Coordinates of C-alpha atoms and ligand atoms in Angstrom, one line a residue:
N1496 CA -29.5 10.1 29.3
K1497 CA -30.6 11.9 26.2
T1498 CA -27.1 12.8 24.9
A1499 CA -26.4 9.1 24.5
T1500 CA -29.0 8.9 21.7
E1501 CA -27.5 12.1 20.2
S1502 CA -23.9 11.1 19.8
I1503 CA -21.6 8.2 20.5
D1504 CA -18.6 10.5 20.7
P1505 CA -17.8 11.3 24.4
A1506 CA -16.3 14.8 23.6
T1507 CA -19.6 15.6 21.8
T1508 CA -21.9 14.4 24.6
K1509 CA -19.8 16.4 27.1
M1510 CA -20.1 19.6 25.1
L1511 CA -23.7 19.0 24.5
L1512 CA -24.4 18.8 28.2
E1513 CA -22.4 22.0 28.6
A1514 CA -24.5 23.7 25.9
R1515 CA -27.7 22.7 27.7
R1516 CA -26.3 23.8 31.1
A1517 CA -25.5 27.2 29.6
G1518 CA -28.9 27.4 27.8
L1519 CA -27.4 27.5 24.4
E1520 CA -29.2 26.0 21.5
T1521 CA -27.6 23.5 19.1
V1522 CA -28.5 21.6 16.0
W1523 CA -30.0 18.8 18.1
D1524 CA -32.4 21.1 19.9
R1525 CA -33.5 22.7 16.6
F1526 CA -33.9 19.2 15.2
N1527 CA -36.1 18.3 18.1
K1528 CA -38.2 21.4 17.6
Q1529 CA -38.8 20.4 14.0
Q1530 CA -40.5 17.1 15.1
P1531 CA -42.6 15.7 13.5
Q1532 CA -41.0 16.7 10.2
C1533 CA -43.3 17.2 7.3
G1534 CA -44.4 13.8 5.8
F1535 CA -44.9 15.3 2.3
G1536 CA -41.4 16.6 2.3
Q1537 CA -40.0 13.3 3.6
L1538 CA -41.7 11.4 0.8
G1539 CA -40.6 14.0 -1.8
I1540 CA -44.2 14.6 -2.9
C1541 CA -44.5 18.4 -2.6
C1542 CA -43.8 20.7 -5.5
R1543 CA -43.1 24.4 -5.6
N1544 CA -41.8 24.6 -9.2
C1545 CA -44.5 27.0 -10.4
N1546 CA -47.0 29.4 -8.9
M1547 CA -50.0 27.4 -9.7
G1548 CA -48.7 25.4 -6.7
P1549 CA -47.5 24.7 -4.2
C1550 CA -48.9 21.2 -4.8
R1551 CA -48.8 18.0 -2.8
I1552 CA -49.9 14.5 -3.4
D1553 CA -51.8 12.5 -0.9
P1554 CA -49.6 9.5 -0.1
F1555 CA -52.7 7.6 1.2
G1556 CA -54.5 7.8 -2.0
D1557 CA -57.7 9.6 -0.8
G1558 CA -56.7 13.1 -1.7
P1559 CA -55.2 14.6 -4.8
D1560 CA -53.0 12.3 -6.9
K1561 CA -51.8 15.0 -9.2
G1562 CA -50.5 18.6 -9.0
V1563 CA -52.4 21.4 -10.6
C1564 CA -50.5 20.9 -13.9
G1565 CA -51.1 17.1 -13.8
A1566 CA -47.7 16.1 -12.4
T1567 CA -47.9 12.8 -10.6
A1568 CA -46.0 11.7 -7.5
D1569 CA -43.5 10.0 -9.7
I1570 CA -42.8 13.1 -11.7
I1571 CA -42.6 15.3 -8.6
V1572 CA -40.3 13.0 -6.8
A1573 CA -38.0 12.6 -9.8
R1574 CA -37.9 16.3 -10.4
N1575 CA -37.1 17.1 -6.8
L1576 CA -34.3 14.5 -6.8
L1577 CA -32.8 16.0 -10.0
R1578 CA -32.8 19.4 -8.4
M1579 CA -30.9 18.0 -5.4
I1580 CA -28.3 16.5 -7.7
A1581 CA -28.1 19.9 -9.6
A1582 CA -27.4 21.8 -6.3
G1583 CA -24.8 19.2 -5.1
A1584 CA -23.1 19.1 -8.5
A1585 CA -23.1 22.9 -8.6
A1586 CA -21.4 23.1 -5.3
H1587 CA -18.5 20.9 -6.5
A1588 CA -18.4 22.6 -9.9
D1589 CA -18.1 26.0 -8.3
H1590 CA -15.4 24.8 -5.9
A1591 CA -13.5 23.2 -8.8
R1592 CA -13.8 26.3 -10.9
D1593 CA -12.4 28.5 -8.2
A1594 CA -9.4 26.2 -7.7
V1595 CA -8.7 26.3 -11.5
I1596 CA -9.0 30.1 -11.5
V1597 CA -6.4 30.3 -8.6
F1598 CA -4.2 27.9 -10.6
K1599 CA -4.5 30.1 -13.6
E1600 CA -3.8 33.3 -11.7
A1601 CA -0.8 31.7 -10.0
L1602 CA 0.6 30.8 -13.4
E1603 CA 0.0 34.3 -14.7
G1604 CA 1.7 35.8 -11.6
R1605 CA -1.4 37.5 -10.3
A1606 CA -2.0 35.1 -7.3
R1607 CA 1.5 35.4 -6.0
S1608 CA 0.9 33.5 -2.7
Y1609 CA 0.2 30.3 -4.6
Q1610 CA 2.9 28.1 -6.2
I1611 CA 3.1 24.9 -8.1
R1612 CA 3.9 22.2 -5.6
D1613 CA 3.5 19.1 -7.7
E1614 CA 5.2 19.6 -11.0
A1615 CA 4.9 15.9 -12.0
K1616 CA 1.2 16.0 -11.5
L1617 CA 0.9 19.2 -13.6
R1618 CA 2.8 17.5 -16.5
E1619 CA 0.6 14.3 -16.3
L1620 CA -2.6 16.3 -16.3
A1621 CA -1.3 18.4 -19.2
A1622 CA -0.7 15.2 -21.1
E1623 CA -4.2 14.0 -20.4
Y1624 CA -5.5 17.2 -21.7
N1625 CA -3.4 16.9 -24.9
I1626 CA -1.6 20.1 -24.2
S1627 CA 0.9 19.9 -27.1
S1628 CA 2.4 23.4 -26.4
W1629 CA 3.9 21.9 -23.2
G1630 CA 7.4 23.0 -22.6
E1631 CA 7.0 26.1 -24.6
Q1632 CA 5.9 29.2 -22.8
G1633 CA 2.3 29.2 -21.9
G1634 CA 1.9 25.4 -21.7
A1635 CA 0.7 25.4 -18.2
A1636 CA -1.6 28.4 -18.9
D1637 CA -3.0 26.3 -21.8
L1638 CA -3.8 23.6 -19.3
A1639 CA -5.6 26.0 -17.0
N1640 CA -7.7 27.2 -20.0
A1641 CA -8.4 23.6 -21.1
L1642 CA -9.6 22.8 -17.5
L1643 CA -11.9 25.8 -17.6
S1644 CA -13.3 24.7 -21.0
D1645 CA -14.6 21.5 -19.4
F1646 CA -17.2 23.7 -17.5
G1647 CA -18.6 25.3 -20.6
R1648 CA -17.7 22.4 -23.0
Q1649 CA -19.9 22.5 -26.1
E1650 CA -18.5 19.5 -28.0
G1651 CA -17.4 16.0 -26.9
Y1652 CA -17.4 15.0 -23.2
V1653 CA -15.9 16.1 -19.9
T1654 CA -12.2 15.3 -20.4
L1655 CA -11.4 13.2 -17.3
T1656 CA -14.3 10.8 -18.0
R1657 CA -11.6 9.2 -20.2
R1658 CA -10.1 7.9 -16.9
A1659 CA -13.1 5.5 -16.6
P1660 CA -12.6 2.0 -17.8
E1661 CA -13.6 1.5 -21.5
K1662 CA -16.5 -0.8 -20.5
R1663 CA -17.9 1.8 -18.3
R1664 CA -17.7 4.5 -20.9
K1665 CA -19.5 2.3 -23.3
I1666 CA -22.3 1.8 -20.9
W1667 CA -22.6 5.6 -20.4
E1668 CA -22.5 6.1 -24.2
S1669 CA -25.2 3.5 -24.8
L1670 CA -27.5 5.1 -22.2
G1671 CA -26.8 8.6 -23.5
I1672 CA -25.4 9.7 -20.1
S1673 CA -21.9 10.6 -21.0
P1674 CA -21.6 14.1 -19.6
R1675 CA -21.0 17.0 -21.9
G1676 CA -20.0 20.4 -20.3
I1677 CA -20.1 20.4 -16.5
D1678 CA -22.2 23.6 -16.3
R1679 CA -24.4 22.5 -19.2
E1680 CA -25.6 19.4 -17.3
I1681 CA -26.5 21.5 -14.2
V1682 CA -28.3 24.1 -16.3
E1683 CA -30.2 21.4 -18.1
C1684 CA -31.3 20.0 -14.7
M1685 CA -32.9 23.3 -13.9
H1686 CA -34.5 23.5 -17.4
R1687 CA -35.9 20.0 -17.3
T1688 CA -37.5 20.5 -13.9
H1689 CA -39.1 23.8 -14.9
M1690 CA -42.9 23.4 -15.1
G1691 CA -43.9 21.5 -18.2
V1692 CA -40.6 20.2 -19.5
D1693 CA -39.3 16.7 -18.6
N1694 CA -42.1 14.6 -17.2
D1695 CA -40.9 11.1 -17.4
P1696 CA -39.3 9.8 -14.1
L1697 CA -36.8 7.5 -15.9
H1698 CA -35.8 10.2 -18.4
I1699 CA -35.4 12.7 -15.6
L1700 CA -33.2 10.4 -13.5
Q1701 CA -31.0 9.5 -16.5
H1702 CA -30.1 13.1 -16.7
G1703 CA -29.4 13.0 -13.0
L1704 CA -26.8 10.3 -13.6
R1705 CA -25.2 12.3 -16.4
T1706 CA -25.0 15.4 -14.2
S1707 CA -23.5 13.4 -11.4
I1708 CA -20.9 11.8 -13.6
A1709 CA -19.9 15.3 -14.6
D1710 CA -19.3 15.9 -10.9
G1711 CA -17.4 12.8 -10.0
W1712 CA -15.3 12.4 -13.1
G1713 CA -15.3 16.1 -13.8
S1714 CA -15.7 18.8 -11.1
S1715 CA -14.5 16.7 -8.1
M1716 CA -11.7 15.2 -10.0
I1717 CA -10.5 18.5 -11.4
A1718 CA -10.7 20.0 -7.8
T1719 CA -8.5 17.2 -6.5
E1720 CA -5.9 17.4 -9.3
V1721 CA -5.6 21.1 -9.2
Q1722 CA -5.4 21.3 -5.4
D1723 CA -2.7 18.6 -5.4
I1724 CA -0.8 20.6 -8.0
L1725 CA -1.1 23.8 -6.0
F1726 CA -0.7 22.4 -2.4
G1727 CA 1.0 19.1 -2.9
T1728 CA -0.2 15.5 -3.2
P1729 CA -0.9 14.1 0.2
S1730 CA 1.4 11.5 1.7
P1731 CA 1.1 9.6 5.0
R1732 CA 1.5 11.6 8.1
R1733 CA 0.3 11.5 11.7
S1734 CA -2.1 13.9 13.4
E1735 CA -4.9 14.1 16.0
A1736 CA -8.6 14.4 16.0
N1737 CA -11.5 15.7 18.2
L1738 CA -12.2 18.8 20.2
G1739 CA -9.3 17.9 22.6
V1740 CA -6.9 19.2 19.9
L1741 CA -7.9 22.8 21.0
K1742 CA -5.3 24.3 23.3
E1743 CA -5.9 25.9 26.7
D1744 CA -2.8 28.1 26.4
E1745 CA -2.7 28.9 22.7
V1746 CA -4.6 31.1 20.2
N1747 CA -7.1 28.6 18.6
I1748 CA -8.1 29.3 15.0
I1749 CA -10.7 27.0 13.4
V1750 CA -10.8 26.7 9.6
H1751 CA -14.2 25.4 8.6
G1752 CA -15.7 24.9 5.1
H1753 CA -14.3 23.3 2.0
E1754 CA -11.7 25.2 0.0
P1755 CA -8.0 24.7 0.7
I1756 CA -7.4 28.0 -1.2
L1757 CA -8.2 29.7 2.1
S1758 CA -7.2 27.2 4.8
E1759 CA -3.7 26.7 3.2
M1760 CA -3.0 30.4 3.5
I1761 CA -4.3 30.5 7.1
V1762 CA -2.0 27.6 8.0
E1763 CA 0.9 29.4 6.5
A1764 CA 0.2 32.7 8.1
A1765 CA -0.2 31.0 11.5
S1766 CA 3.3 29.6 11.3
D1767 CA 4.9 32.9 10.5
P1768 CA 7.4 33.8 13.3
E1769 CA 6.1 37.3 13.4
M1770 CA 2.6 36.1 14.1
I1771 CA 3.8 33.7 16.8
K1772 CA 5.8 36.5 18.4
L1773 CA 2.6 38.6 18.4
A1774 CA 0.8 35.7 20.0
K1775 CA 3.4 35.5 22.8
S1776 CA 3.1 39.2 23.3
V1777 CA -0.6 38.8 24.2
G1778 CA 0.3 35.9 26.6
A1779 CA -0.4 32.9 24.5
N1780 CA 2.1 30.1 24.0
G1781 CA 1.5 29.9 20.2
I1782 CA -1.1 29.6 17.5
N1783 CA -3.0 26.4 17.0
V1784 CA -4.9 25.9 13.8
A1785 CA -7.5 23.1 13.7
G1786 CA -10.0 22.1 11.0
I1787 CA -13.7 21.2 10.9
C1788 CA -15.4 19.5 7.9
C1789 CA -13.6 19.1 4.6
T1790 CA -11.3 22.1 4.6
G1791 CA -10.1 20.5 7.8
N1792 CA -9.6 17.3 5.8
E1793 CA -7.6 19.2 3.2
V1794 CA -5.0 20.6 5.7
L1795 CA -5.0 17.4 7.7
M1796 CA -4.1 15.4 4.6
R1797 CA -1.4 17.8 3.4
H1798 CA 0.1 19.2 6.7
G1799 CA -1.1 17.1 9.5
I1800 CA -3.1 20.0 10.9
P1801 CA -5.3 18.5 13.6
V1802 CA -9.0 18.2 13.0
A1803 CA -11.4 19.4 15.8
G1804 CA -14.4 17.6 14.6
N1805 CA -16.9 16.8 11.9
F1806 CA -20.1 18.5 10.7
L1807 CA -22.2 18.2 13.9
Q1808 CA -19.4 19.5 16.1
Q1809 CA -19.1 22.9 14.6
E1810 CA -21.2 24.6 17.2
L1811 CA -19.6 22.7 20.0
A1812 CA -16.2 24.0 19.1
V1813 CA -17.5 27.5 19.8
I1814 CA -19.0 26.3 23.1
T1815 CA -15.5 25.3 24.3
G1816 CA -15.1 29.0 24.9
A1817 CA -11.5 28.6 23.6
V1818 CA -11.8 29.5 20.0
E1819 CA -10.5 32.9 19.1
A1820 CA -11.6 32.7 15.5
M1821 CA -13.8 30.4 13.4
V1822 CA -12.9 31.1 9.8
V1823 CA -15.3 29.9 7.2
D1824 CA -15.6 29.8 3.4
V1825 CA -18.4 27.8 1.8
Q1826 CA -20.6 24.7 2.3
C1827 CA -21.8 22.9 5.5
I1828 CA -21.4 26.0 7.7
M1829 CA -24.4 26.4 10.0
P1830 CA -26.0 29.9 9.9
S1831 CA -26.5 29.5 13.7
L1832 CA -22.7 30.1 14.2
G1833 CA -22.9 33.9 14.3
G1834 CA -25.4 34.0 17.1
L1835 CA -23.5 31.4 19.1
A1836 CA -20.2 33.1 18.6
A1837 CA -21.8 36.3 20.0
C1838 CA -22.3 34.5 23.3
Y1839 CA -18.5 34.1 23.5
H1840 CA -15.4 36.1 22.6
T1841 CA -15.2 34.1 19.4
K1842 CA -14.9 36.0 16.1
F1843 CA -16.9 34.2 13.4
I1844 CA -15.2 35.3 10.2
S1845 CA -16.8 34.8 6.7
T1846 CA -14.4 35.0 3.8
S1847 CA -16.1 33.9 0.6
P1848 CA -17.6 36.4 -1.9
K1849 CA -20.4 33.9 -2.3
A1850 CA -21.2 33.2 1.4
E1851 CA -22.4 35.7 3.9
F1852 CA -23.7 34.8 7.4
P1853 CA -25.7 36.6 10.1
G1854 CA -23.4 37.9 12.8
A1855 CA -20.2 37.3 10.8
L1856 CA -17.2 39.5 10.7
R1857 CA -16.5 39.9 7.0
M1858 CA -12.9 39.6 5.8
E1859 CA -13.4 38.9 2.1
F1860 CA -10.7 36.8 0.5
S1861 CA -9.1 37.4 -2.8
E1862 CA -6.5 35.4 -4.7
E1863 CA -4.4 38.4 -5.4
R1864 CA -4.1 39.4 -1.7
A1865 CA -4.4 35.9 -0.2
A1866 CA -1.3 35.9 2.1
E1867 CA -2.0 39.4 3.3
I1868 CA -5.7 38.7 4.1
A1869 CA -4.7 35.4 5.8
R1870 CA -2.3 37.4 8.0
E1871 CA -5.0 39.9 8.8
I1872 CA -7.3 37.1 9.8
V1873 CA -4.7 35.5 12.0
R1874 CA -3.8 38.8 13.6
T1875 CA -7.5 39.4 14.4
A1876 CA -7.6 36.0 16.1
V1877 CA -4.4 36.7 18.1
E1878 CA -5.6 40.1 19.2
N1879 CA -8.8 38.4 20.4
Y1880 CA -7.0 36.0 22.7
P1881 CA -6.9 38.4 25.8
K1882 CA -10.7 38.6 25.6
R1883 CA -11.0 34.8 26.2
D1884 CA -13.0 34.3 29.5
R1885 CA -11.0 31.6 31.3
G1886 CA -13.8 30.8 33.6
R1887 CA -15.9 29.7 30.6
V1888 CA -13.3 27.5 28.9
L1889 CA -14.2 23.9 28.7
I1890 CA -12.1 21.8 26.3
P1891 CA -12.9 18.1 26.4
R1892 CA -9.9 15.9 26.8
E1893 CA -10.7 13.5 24.0
R1894 CA -8.2 13.5 21.1
S1895 CA -7.2 10.5 19.1
E1896 CA -4.1 9.8 17.0
C1897 CA -4.6 9.2 13.4
M1898 CA -2.6 8.4 10.3
V1899 CA -3.8 10.2 7.2
G1900 CA -2.7 11.2 3.7
F1901 CA -3.6 8.2 1.5
S1902 CA -3.8 9.7 -1.9
V1903 CA -3.7 7.3 -4.8
E1904 CA 0.0 8.0 -5.2
A1905 CA 0.6 7.3 -1.5
I1906 CA -1.3 4.0 -1.7
L1907 CA 0.7 2.9 -4.7
K1908 CA 3.9 3.9 -3.0
A1909 CA 3.0 1.9 0.1
L1910 CA 2.3 -1.1 -2.2
G1911 CA 5.7 -0.8 -3.9
G1912 CA 4.6 1.1 -7.0
T1913 CA 1.8 -1.1 -8.4
P1914 CA -1.7 -2.0 -7.3
Q1915 CA -0.7 -5.7 -7.9
P1916 CA -0.1 -6.6 -4.1
L1917 CA -3.6 -5.2 -3.3
I1918 CA -5.1 -7.2 -6.2
D1919 CA -3.3 -10.3 -5.0
A1920 CA -4.6 -9.8 -1.5
I1921 CA -8.2 -9.5 -2.9
V1922 CA -7.7 -12.6 -5.1
N1923 CA -6.2 -14.7 -2.3
G1924 CA -9.0 -13.6 0.0
S1925 CA -7.0 -12.0 2.8
I1926 CA -8.9 -8.8 1.8
K1927 CA -12.5 -9.6 0.8
G1928 CA -13.1 -6.4 -1.0
I1929 CA -13.1 -2.6 -0.6
A1930 CA -15.8 -0.3 0.8
A1931 CA -15.8 3.4 0.4
V1932 CA -17.5 4.8 3.5
V1933 CA -18.1 8.5 3.2
G1934 CA -20.4 11.4 3.9
C1935 CA -21.8 13.7 6.4
N1936 CA -23.4 13.6 9.9
N1937 CA -27.1 14.1 10.3
P1938 CA -29.0 14.6 13.6
K1939 CA -31.5 12.0 12.4
V1940 CA -28.8 9.4 13.3
P1941 CA -26.9 9.4 16.6
H1942 CA -23.7 11.3 15.7
D1943 CA -21.0 9.0 14.4
H1944 CA -23.0 5.9 15.3
G1945 CA -23.6 4.9 11.7
H1946 CA -20.1 5.7 10.6
V1947 CA -18.1 4.0 13.3
N1948 CA -20.2 0.9 13.6
L1949 CA -20.4 0.3 9.9
V1950 CA -16.6 0.7 9.5
R1951 CA -15.8 -1.5 12.5
E1952 CA -18.0 -4.3 11.1
L1953 CA -16.5 -4.1 7.7
I1954 CA -12.9 -4.3 8.8
R1955 CA -13.7 -7.1 11.2
N1956 CA -14.9 -8.9 8.1
N1957 CA -11.7 -8.3 6.2
V1958 CA -13.2 -5.5 4.0
L1959 CA -10.6 -2.7 3.5
V1960 CA -12.3 0.6 4.1
V1961 CA -11.4 3.8 2.3
T1962 CA -12.9 7.0 3.7
T1963 CA -13.3 10.7 3.0
G1964 CA -15.3 13.6 4.4
C1965 CA -17.0 13.5 7.8
N1966 CA -16.8 9.7 7.9
A1967 CA -13.1 10.0 7.9
I1968 CA -13.2 12.4 10.8
A1969 CA -15.5 10.1 12.7
C1970 CA -13.0 7.2 12.1
A1971 CA -10.1 9.4 13.2
K1972 CA -11.8 10.2 16.5
A1973 CA -12.7 6.5 17.0
G1974 CA -9.0 5.5 16.6
L1975 CA -9.7 3.6 13.4
L1976 CA -7.1 5.5 11.4
R1977 CA -4.2 4.2 13.6
P1978 CA -2.1 1.4 12.2
A1979 CA -2.8 -0.2 15.6
A1980 CA -6.5 -0.4 14.6
A1981 CA -5.4 -3.4 12.5
K1982 CA -6.0 -5.4 15.7
E1983 CA -9.7 -4.7 15.2
A1984 CA -9.6 -6.1 11.7
G1985 CA -10.1 -9.7 10.6
D1986 CA -7.0 -11.9 10.4
G1987 CA -6.5 -11.4 6.6
L1988 CA -6.8 -7.6 6.5
R1989 CA -4.9 -7.4 9.8
G1990 CA -1.9 -9.2 8.2
V1991 CA -1.9 -7.0 5.1
C1992 CA -2.1 -3.8 7.2
E1993 CA 0.6 -4.9 9.6
S1994 CA 3.0 -5.9 6.9
L1995 CA 2.5 -2.5 5.2
G1996 CA 2.3 -0.5 8.4
V1997 CA -1.0 1.1 7.4
P1998 CA -4.4 1.4 9.1
P1999 CA -7.3 -0.8 8.0
V2000 CA -9.2 2.4 7.2
L2001 CA -7.4 4.7 4.7
H2002 CA -8.2 8.4 4.8
M2003 CA -8.2 9.5 1.2
G2004 CA -9.3 13.2 1.8
S2005 CA -12.2 15.5 1.5
C2006 CA -15.5 14.9 -0.3
V2007 CA -14.2 16.1 -3.6
D2008 CA -11.4 13.5 -3.1
I2009 CA -13.9 10.7 -3.6
S2010 CA -12.6 11.2 -7.1
R2011 CA -9.4 9.5 -5.8
I2012 CA -11.5 6.5 -5.0
L2013 CA -12.9 6.4 -8.5
V2014 CA -9.3 6.4 -9.8
V2015 CA -8.3 3.5 -7.6
A2016 CA -11.4 1.6 -8.7
A2017 CA -10.7 2.3 -12.4
A2018 CA -7.1 1.2 -11.9
I2019 CA -8.1 -2.2 -10.4
A2020 CA -10.7 -2.8 -13.0
N2021 CA -8.3 -2.0 -15.8
K2022 CA -5.7 -4.3 -14.3
L2023 CA -8.2 -7.1 -14.2
G2024 CA -9.7 -6.3 -17.6
V2025 CA -13.2 -6.0 -16.1
D2026 CA -15.6 -3.2 -15.4
I2027 CA -15.9 -1.4 -12.1
S2028 CA -19.3 -3.0 -11.5
D2029 CA -17.6 -6.4 -11.6
L2030 CA -15.3 -5.6 -8.6
P2031 CA -15.9 -6.7 -5.0
V2032 CA -16.4 -3.1 -3.9
A2033 CA -19.2 -1.0 -2.4
G2034 CA -20.0 2.5 -1.2
A2035 CA -21.8 3.7 1.9
A2036 CA -23.0 7.1 3.3
P2037 CA -24.3 6.2 6.7
E2038 CA -25.2 9.7 7.9
W2039 CA -25.5 11.7 4.8
M2040 CA -27.4 15.0 4.8
S2041 CA -26.2 17.4 2.0
E2042 CA -27.2 17.8 -1.6
K2043 CA -23.6 17.2 -2.5
A2044 CA -24.0 13.7 -1.1
V2045 CA -26.9 13.1 -3.4
S2046 CA -24.8 13.9 -6.4
I2047 CA -21.9 11.8 -5.0
G2048 CA -24.2 8.8 -4.4
A2049 CA -25.5 9.1 -8.0
Y2050 CA -22.1 9.2 -9.6
V2051 CA -20.8 6.3 -7.4
V2052 CA -23.7 4.2 -8.5
A2053 CA -23.4 5.5 -12.1
S2054 CA -19.8 4.3 -12.0
G2055 CA -21.0 0.8 -11.1
V2056 CA -20.7 0.7 -7.3
F2057 CA -23.5 -0.6 -5.1
T2058 CA -24.2 2.1 -2.5
V2059 CA -25.9 1.9 0.9
L2060 CA -27.5 5.0 2.3
G2061 CA -28.1 5.3 6.1
T2062 CA -30.6 8.1 6.0
V2063 CA -33.7 7.8 3.8
P2064 CA -33.7 10.1 0.7
P2065 CA -37.0 11.9 -0.1
V2066 CA -38.1 9.5 -2.8
L2067 CA -40.5 7.0 -1.1
G2068 CA -43.6 8.9 -2.2
S2069 CA -42.9 7.4 -5.7
P2070 CA -42.9 3.7 -6.1
V2071 CA -41.5 4.2 -9.6
V2072 CA -38.5 6.3 -8.6
T2073 CA -37.9 3.9 -5.6
R2074 CA -37.9 0.9 -7.9
I2075 CA -35.6 2.6 -10.4
L2076 CA -33.0 3.5 -7.8
T2077 CA -33.1 0.2 -5.9
K2078 CA -33.6 -2.2 -8.8
D2079 CA -33.8 -1.0 -12.4
L2080 CA -30.5 0.9 -12.2
G2081 CA -28.9 -2.5 -11.8
D2082 CA -29.8 -3.5 -15.3
A2083 CA -28.7 -0.1 -16.7
V2084 CA -25.5 0.7 -14.9
G2085 CA -24.7 -2.5 -13.0
A2086 CA -25.3 -1.0 -9.5
T2087 CA -28.1 0.1 -7.3
F2088 CA -28.9 2.0 -4.1
A2089 CA -30.0 0.4 -0.9
V2090 CA -31.3 2.2 2.2
E2091 CA -30.4 0.7 5.6
P2092 CA -30.3 2.9 8.7
D2093 CA -28.9 0.1 10.9
P2094 CA -25.1 0.0 10.4
F2095 CA -24.9 -3.6 11.4
K2096 CA -27.5 -4.6 8.8
A2097 CA -25.8 -2.3 6.3
S2098 CA -22.5 -4.1 6.8
K2099 CA -24.3 -7.4 6.0
L2100 CA -25.7 -6.0 2.8
I2101 CA -22.2 -4.8 1.8
I2102 CA -20.5 -8.1 2.7
E2103 CA -23.1 -10.1 0.8
H2104 CA -22.7 -7.9 -2.2
I2105 CA -18.9 -8.3 -2.0
E2106 CA -19.2 -12.1 -1.7
S2107 CA -21.5 -12.2 -4.7
K2108 CA -19.1 -10.2 -6.8
R2109 CA -16.2 -12.4 -5.7
R2110 CA -18.2 -15.5 -6.8
A2111 CA -18.9 -14.0 -10.2
L2112 CA -15.2 -13.4 -10.6
G2113 CA -14.5 -17.0 -9.6
L2114 CA -12.7 -15.9 -6.4
Ligands
BF8_826 O1 -18.0 17.9 1.8 S1 -19.2 15.1 4.5 S2 -21.1 17.4 6.2 S3 -18.1 18.5 5.2 S4 -21.0 17.5 2.7 FE1 -20.3 18.6 4.6 FE2 -21.1 16.2 4.4 FE3 -19.1 16.7 5.9 FE4 -17.3 17.6 3.4 NI1 -19.0 16.4 2.4
SF4_827 FE1 -48.0 22.2 -8.9 FE2 -47.2 21.3 -11.3 FE3 -46.6 23.8 -10.5 FE4 -45.4 21.7 -9.4 S1 -45.2 22.4 -11.5 S2 -46.2 23.5 -8.4 S3 -47.0 20.2 -9.4 S4 -48.7 22.9 -10.9

């Protein structure tokens, strides 16, 4: 049974069988057609950075050991990795910038569909940015401009890096990796990797850390803060996850991508009584919005909108034959969707001025006309409902309950207003430590296998798990985000969860919300008067695939958190780069990367790490 090696999620294996029966190609088929994948690429030793190339290094040592310009495998691998970080950091920076622009336009009255939903957070952020004009007219607009200035900052450092514990900032300072402007670091990545510029692997990777810090403590943190201000800070709520959330008798609209700027408006338009009336007039019982990927996480966290699946399920959602519209913005959207949607009645609707796709119906979004465009999109979906071919509808039954919405504020509230009870539980050992398990799916790994097994092992061993991104969706589908999942946890963690009524795995949001995890880590470190690298915490990305994940991994390690990757990054062609990432970084930033595809072994690495940090703290 081939599908068993492709996914551990029964809804996914069912839909994959259906895809094959119908002769439709999915990501797994294309992955198989790529086998064997290029060994030079896997090892990171091909370079196309100038037109004397492309060059590649012979990993066995009999062929060329340098590119035409003289670049060694170490230089080529380091440069390629830096370009991955640049691309990932750019994705988060552009996302954050767009959120700030909407915030600014909302304040100026141009983006009328958007409001301020969290005034308290707005004031706190203004204080952090030293907006002294606060209270007078224009105070909030000054904050918007101050946020924007972090992107092009020419003096000082990215503002929110101040949230990092002092010891951490000193480490960055001494290594020369405190990030200056967000855009500046990304531009400098491209400059340094141009032919004939930065040619020392360590020096190249240092800049990678700096760029990634500007992502984690800059772009991603700004995106989270501004989205909370505009759409509300998440609080605990219940919902459901997996393809079974699609409805047989309703108009199904999927929001897929990353920016809540769009999905929030779609959610609002879909609940408009006039739209619901229209849906009834075409024979549907209502309008059902469901998410995929991180924009799904955004509306799940804030509104309890159900989530239809994670990254590898996007094509399968179309193959249910029950989706009237798949509405996308940016990031992690497969260009195969247009062709697939054409095999069904599904409208594949692209909305971002930045992202066009073959076979997409273009309904370009603008902040000024946000509500109007969202209504047009919803209307298009509703009017498409009568075209659904009932004979081809196959919605798998699987849907799991979940509890979501654990922002930092929500966690503090659950703890009674202070992190002290959590710290006490860590000190007395009922909770051994905290692991952030995050990241994508990747067809190199059986879908969800890495995620679910790693998380299960960790909670069984009394490690509290915090999650975001596609890992969070995997956990939701596996039932691990239910308070009842405390039964699967070790006795200590179980006791804490049961007394608080929370799950042993806390959904903290989308991938940009990993910034929330940094804030929690900083708060605990500050409370204990230590550095983040002293804490019994770890990170993991069991099925990562995107360049954003590379930037995230880099800033998590640069923040002092040991991180285990489940898929191998393209660095093994350089013994020097591999040694820096897995060893030397420990001396520099107090944390390293490890690579372990087996989730059971990865859990052991994490637990050993947590135990050693506990011992060092005398716990
Ligand atoms: O930003 S986890 S597959 S959806 S990149 Fe993409 Fe990866 Fe999912 Fe979230 Ni994050
Ligand atoms: Fe080859 Fe050097 Fe040009 Fe890269 S930069 S393609 S290694 S010559």
